[in-house]
Every structure is written in C-alpha cells, then in structure tokens.
Amino acid sequence: MTGKSFSGNKPPYFKRRDNQRTSKHRRNERIRVPQVRLIASDGRQIGVVPTEDALALAKKEQLDLVEISPDARPPVCKILDYGKFLYDEGKKTKGTKTNVTKLKEVKLRLNIDTHDYETKMRHAERFLHDGNKVKVTLAFRGREMDNRQMGFEILNRTVSDLEQIGTPDAPPRFAGRNLSVTLSPLPEKKRKLKFNVQDETEEA
C-alpha cells in the first residue's frame, strides 16, 4: 500500500492533514498491531478482525481507519472520514472554550465608603451579567480582625444587593485574614440589573 489517504475529494474545510507525525491519532498504515476491534463507519460493532482486513474495508469505502482507543487490547479503531472527524472535534473544542465560566474577584475594605462600595457592586454586577462567577473578598488588616462581625455584615449586604443577578455558592467564610463569598450568576433570563441600570440607559 502507498502512504496516500484513502479518501476522495472532500470540501475545503475537510482538507486532510497528511503529516501523521503531528497527529494525535494513529491511522491507516501507522496502525501496526496485528488485530483491532473494529467499529464500522455506520457505528456497528464488527468485533476483532485482522488489521489488514480493517484497512481493506476502509479503503473500499474510501475512508480512513482511525485508532480511537489505543490503550484497549486490542486497540479500538473506527472507519471514518478523518478530515471531517478533525473538523467536528475542533468545533466541539471551540464550543467548550466559549462556554467556560471565569471567576472574577472584587475586593472590598472594612471601612469602604458608599461611593466605592457602589462602584465595586457595578463591577460585580457586570461580571455576573456576563455569566462569570464573582468572588467578593474583604481583607482584614491588623486590628481590623477585632471587627469580624462588621465584615460579615458587609458581605451579607453584598449578597443581598446582588440577589437579583447572582446567588452565593456558600455563606461567607474566612480563609486566613480574608473573608469571602463566591456568587454564581442566575440563569440569563432571570438576571436583573440594579447598579448598572443608569449606565445602560445612557448607552441606549
């Protein structure tokens, strides 16, 4: 057999990557075990067959024999269009990255004034509105640790002020000298703005 791909002409976005050394999947002649557990192109479980027979079936269909479970004994291989397989895998990866939730942090002080507090709430609200988690942290310095109750009151107020757009994963808790609470965004249709309403009106 030659090192050429089995597939015929495919659309441009299914263009085959012939340099198998950079591929994470062994395929075709690079599968050098005597037997494989074969899955047909339509998903049927064919069973254990000689590798040369599996290659012949793939060639007959003008498709590729791709090793999808190399650690199995024998390895599991499937007959498929490798170019289309890579394209679909790329779409899945891109979609996963797009939906990743990020954790943002907003830091408060024990003696924070009203203006600064509202500014921090606008930031937290925007993060939650965009679908991100928000960790609100209040750092204690020196003797401020004597006023822990005040810290809990500030973070409980924060949770209350953001309840129309986020919900706490757990009650506020200490980690060292930091008191923090993490909020997750509500479902998109339930999110309502409180601190950024004026900004959105001005942009409209």
GROMACS .gro file of C-alpha atoms in nm:
model
  204
    1MET     CA    1   0.000   0.000   0.000
    2THR     CA    2   0.103   0.358  -0.053
    3GLY     CA    3   0.106   0.632   0.209
    4LYS     CA    4  -0.176   0.822   0.034
    5SER     CA    5  -0.506   0.886   0.203
    6PHE     CA    6  -0.798   0.662   0.119
    7SER     CA    7  -1.047   0.946   0.089
    8GLY     CA    8  -1.157   1.103  -0.235
    9ASN     CA    9  -1.220   1.473  -0.294
   10LYS     CA   10  -1.369   1.649   0.009
   11PRO     CA   11  -1.491   2.008   0.070
   12PRO     CA   12  -1.207   2.255   0.151
   13TYR     CA   13  -1.283   2.260   0.526
   14PHE     CA   14  -1.236   1.882   0.537
   15LYS     CA   15  -0.888   1.908   0.386
   16ARG     CA   16  -0.681   1.617   0.511
   17ARG     CA   17  -0.371   1.659   0.725
   18ASP     CA   18  -0.129   1.411   0.574
   19ASN     CA   19   0.155   1.466   0.821
   20GLN     CA   20   0.066   1.190   1.065
   21ARG     CA   21   0.368   1.256   1.286
   22THR     CA   22   0.188   1.563   1.424
   23SER     CA   23  -0.146   1.380   1.464
   24LYS     CA   24  -0.272   1.258   1.800
   25HIS     CA   25  -0.448   0.964   1.628
   26ARG     CA   26  -0.275   0.676   1.453
   27ARG     CA   27  -0.447   0.587   1.130
   28ASN     CA   28  -0.419   0.369   0.822
   29GLU     CA   29  -0.071   0.217   0.774
   30ARG     CA   30   0.058   0.363   1.102
   31ILE     CA   31  -0.164   0.115   1.289
   32ARG     CA   32   0.088  -0.166   1.318
   33VAL     CA   33  -0.080  -0.413   1.552
   34PRO     CA   34  -0.195  -0.749   1.411
   35GLN     CA   35  -0.559  -0.712   1.521
   36VAL     CA   36  -0.804  -0.433   1.605
   37ARG     CA   37  -1.154  -0.414   1.747
   38LEU     CA   38  -1.338  -0.254   1.458
   39ILE     CA   39  -1.629  -0.011   1.453
   40ALA     CA   40  -1.788   0.036   1.110
   41SER     CA   41  -1.849   0.378   0.955
   42ASP     CA   42  -2.219   0.349   1.047
   43GLY     CA   43  -2.137   0.274   1.413
   44ARG     CA   44  -2.186  -0.102   1.400
   45GLN     CA   45  -1.959  -0.310   1.626
   46ILE     CA   46  -1.785  -0.551   1.389
   47GLY     CA   47  -1.557  -0.707   1.653
   48VAL     CA   48  -1.195  -0.818   1.647
   49VAL     CA   49  -1.052  -0.850   1.296
   50PRO     CA   50  -0.705  -0.861   1.140
   51THR     CA   51  -0.575  -0.509   1.086
   52GLU     CA   52  -0.518  -0.573   0.716
   53ASP     CA   53  -0.887  -0.666   0.678
   54ALA     CA   54  -0.992  -0.347   0.857
   55LEU     CA   55  -0.766  -0.144   0.629
   56ALA     CA   56  -0.918  -0.311   0.325
   57LEU     CA   57  -1.272  -0.225   0.442
   58ALA     CA   58  -1.172   0.137   0.500
   59LYS     CA   59  -1.012   0.158   0.157
   60LYS     CA   60  -1.321   0.006  -0.005
   61GLU     CA   61  -1.532   0.287   0.146
   62GLN     CA   62  -1.269   0.550   0.057
   63LEU     CA   63  -1.238   0.635   0.425
   64ASP     CA   64  -0.973   0.609   0.696
   65LEU     CA   65  -0.906   0.353   0.965
   66VAL     CA   66  -0.851   0.560   1.283
   67GLU     CA   67  -0.735   0.434   1.623
   68ILE     CA   68  -0.973   0.590   1.876
   69SER     CA   69  -0.886   0.384   2.188
   70PRO     CA   70  -0.515   0.300   2.172
   71ASP     CA   71  -0.497   0.165   2.530
   72ALA     CA   72  -0.759  -0.105   2.471
   73ARG     CA   73  -0.645  -0.461   2.398
   74PRO     CA   74  -0.672  -0.490   2.107
   75PRO     CA   75  -0.693  -0.118   2.014
   76VAL     CA   76  -1.035   0.009   1.907
   77CYS     CA   77  -1.041   0.152   1.556
   78LYS     CA   78  -1.319   0.312   1.356
   79ILE     CA   79  -1.371   0.361   0.986
   80LEU     CA   80  -1.438   0.730   0.925
   81ASP     CA   81  -1.352   1.041   0.729
   82TYR     CA   82  -1.054   1.170   0.927
   83GLY     CA   83  -1.074   1.521   0.786
   84LYS     CA   84  -1.438   1.556   0.891
   85PHE     CA   85  -1.354   1.397   1.226
   86LEU     CA   86  -1.089   1.663   1.296
   87TYR     CA   87  -1.327   1.938   1.185
   88ASP     CA   88  -1.601   1.817   1.422
   89GLU     CA   89  -1.354   1.777   1.709
   90GLY     CA   90  -1.235   2.135   1.654
   91LYS     CA   91  -1.593   2.266   1.668
   92LYS     CA   92  -1.656   2.083   1.996
   93THR     CA   93  -1.335   2.222   2.149
   94LYS     CA   94  -1.417   2.574   2.037
   95GLY     CA   95  -1.768   2.548   2.181
   96THR     CA   96  -1.633   2.424   2.513
   97LYS     CA   97  -1.387   2.713   2.539
   98THR     CA   98  -1.662   2.961   2.457
   99ASN     CA   99  -1.879   2.834   2.742
  100VAL     CA  100  -1.611   2.833   3.009
  101THR     CA  101  -1.717   3.024   3.321
  102LYS     CA  102  -1.448   3.254   3.459
  103LEU     CA  103  -1.401   3.351   3.823
  104LYS     CA  104  -1.370   3.726   3.874
  105GLU     CA  105  -1.276   3.889   4.203
  106VAL     CA  106  -1.395   4.210   4.364
  107LYS     CA  107  -1.207   4.333   4.672
  108LEU     CA  108  -1.364   4.538   4.949
  109ARG     CA  109  -1.230   4.710   5.261
  110LEU     CA  110  -1.379   4.713   5.607
  111ASN     CA  111  -1.406   5.094   5.607
  112ILE     CA  112  -1.529   5.123   5.246
  113ASP     CA  113  -1.740   5.432   5.178
  114THR     CA  114  -2.073   5.436   4.994
  115HIS     CA  115  -1.933   5.558   4.660
  116ASP     CA  116  -1.656   5.298   4.647
  117TYR     CA  117  -1.898   5.026   4.755
  118GLU     CA  118  -2.142   5.107   4.473
  119THR     CA  119  -1.854   5.115   4.224
  120LYS     CA  120  -1.748   4.767   4.336
  121MET     CA  121  -2.108   4.647   4.307
  122ARG     CA  122  -2.128   4.776   3.950
  123HIS     CA  123  -1.818   4.575   3.865
  124ALA     CA  124  -1.953   4.262   4.032
  125GLU     CA  125  -2.288   4.307   3.862
  126ARG     CA  126  -2.129   4.337   3.518
  127PHE     CA  127  -1.925   4.021   3.576
  128LEU     CA  128  -2.235   3.827   3.679
  129HIS     CA  129  -2.434   3.974   3.390
  130ASP     CA  130  -2.170   3.835   3.152
  131GLY     CA  131  -2.210   3.488   3.302
  132ASN     CA  132  -1.900   3.485   3.523
  133LYS     CA  133  -1.871   3.379   3.885
  134VAL     CA  134  -1.769   3.655   4.126
  135LYS     CA  135  -1.563   3.618   4.442
  136VAL     CA  136  -1.615   3.912   4.675
  137THR     CA  137  -1.323   3.937   4.920
  138LEU     CA  138  -1.289   4.156   5.226
  139ALA     CA  139  -0.930   4.173   5.356
  140PHE     CA  140  -0.868   4.248   5.724
  141ARG     CA  141  -0.561   4.442   5.833
  142GLY     CA  142  -0.407   4.446   6.178
  143ARG     CA  143  -0.662   4.513   6.450
  144GLU     CA  144  -0.949   4.504   6.200
  145MET     CA  145  -0.973   4.134   6.288
  146ASP     CA  146  -1.150   4.250   6.604
  147ASN     CA  147  -1.440   4.364   6.383
  148ARG     CA  148  -1.518   4.035   6.213
  149GLN     CA  149  -1.891   4.081   6.268
  150MET     CA  150  -1.880   4.403   6.067
  151GLY     CA  151  -1.714   4.210   5.785
  152PHE     CA  152  -1.994   3.954   5.782
  153GLU     CA  153  -2.247   4.236   5.773
  154ILE     CA  154  -2.078   4.391   5.468
  155LEU     CA  155  -2.068   4.064   5.274
  156ASN     CA  156  -2.425   3.975   5.371
  157ARG     CA  157  -2.526   4.316   5.238
  158THR     CA  158  -2.333   4.240   4.919
  159VAL     CA  159  -2.520   3.910   4.875
  160SER     CA  160  -2.849   4.093   4.928
  161ASP     CA  161  -2.760   4.373   4.686
  162LEU     CA  162  -2.671   4.123   4.412
  163GLU     CA  163  -2.954   3.874   4.469
  164GLN     CA  164  -3.134   3.987   4.152
  165ILE     CA  165  -2.841   3.866   3.939
  166GLY     CA  166  -2.642   3.611   4.142
  167THR     CA  167  -2.667   3.360   4.422
  168PRO     CA  168  -2.398   3.261   4.678
  169ASP     CA  169  -2.240   2.918   4.645
  170ALA     CA  170  -2.198   2.910   5.025
  171PRO     CA  171  -2.215   3.155   5.319
  172PRO     CA  172  -1.924   3.399   5.366
  173ARG     CA  173  -1.624   3.231   5.527
  174PHE     CA  174  -1.274   3.315   5.644
  175ALA     CA  175  -0.951   3.198   5.485
  176GLY     CA  176  -0.666   3.344   5.685
  177ARG     CA  177  -0.730   3.719   5.715
  178ASN     CA  178  -0.970   3.727   5.421
  179LEU     CA  179  -1.346   3.691   5.442
  180SER     CA  180  -1.504   3.600   5.111
  181VAL     CA  181  -1.815   3.478   4.937
  182THR     CA  182  -1.849   3.344   4.581
  183LEU     CA  183  -2.159   3.414   4.375
  184SER     CA  184  -2.276   3.231   4.064
  185PRO     CA  185  -2.488   3.407   3.801
  186LEU     CA  186  -2.859   3.336   3.786
  187PRO     CA  187  -2.997   3.188   3.460
  188GLU     CA  188  -2.964   3.452   3.189
  189LYS     CA  189  -3.338   3.525   3.162
  190LYS     CA  190  -3.362   3.589   3.538
  191ARG     CA  191  -3.071   3.833   3.567
  192LYS     CA  192  -3.171   4.189   3.653
  193LEU     CA  193  -2.950   4.494   3.685
  194LYS     CA  194  -2.961   4.723   3.984
  195PHE     CA  195  -2.636   4.922   3.996
  196ASN     CA  196  -2.582   4.946   3.619
  197VAL     CA  197  -2.935   5.043   3.511
  198GLN     CA  198  -2.840   5.409   3.474
  199ASP     CA  199  -2.534   5.323   3.266
  200GLU     CA  200  -2.739   5.109   3.025
  201THR     CA  201  -3.000   5.386   2.988
  202GLU     CA  202  -2.729   5.636   2.898
  203GLU     CA  203  -2.588   5.396   2.636
  204ALA     CA  204  -2.931   5.338   2.477
   0.00000   0.00000   0.00000
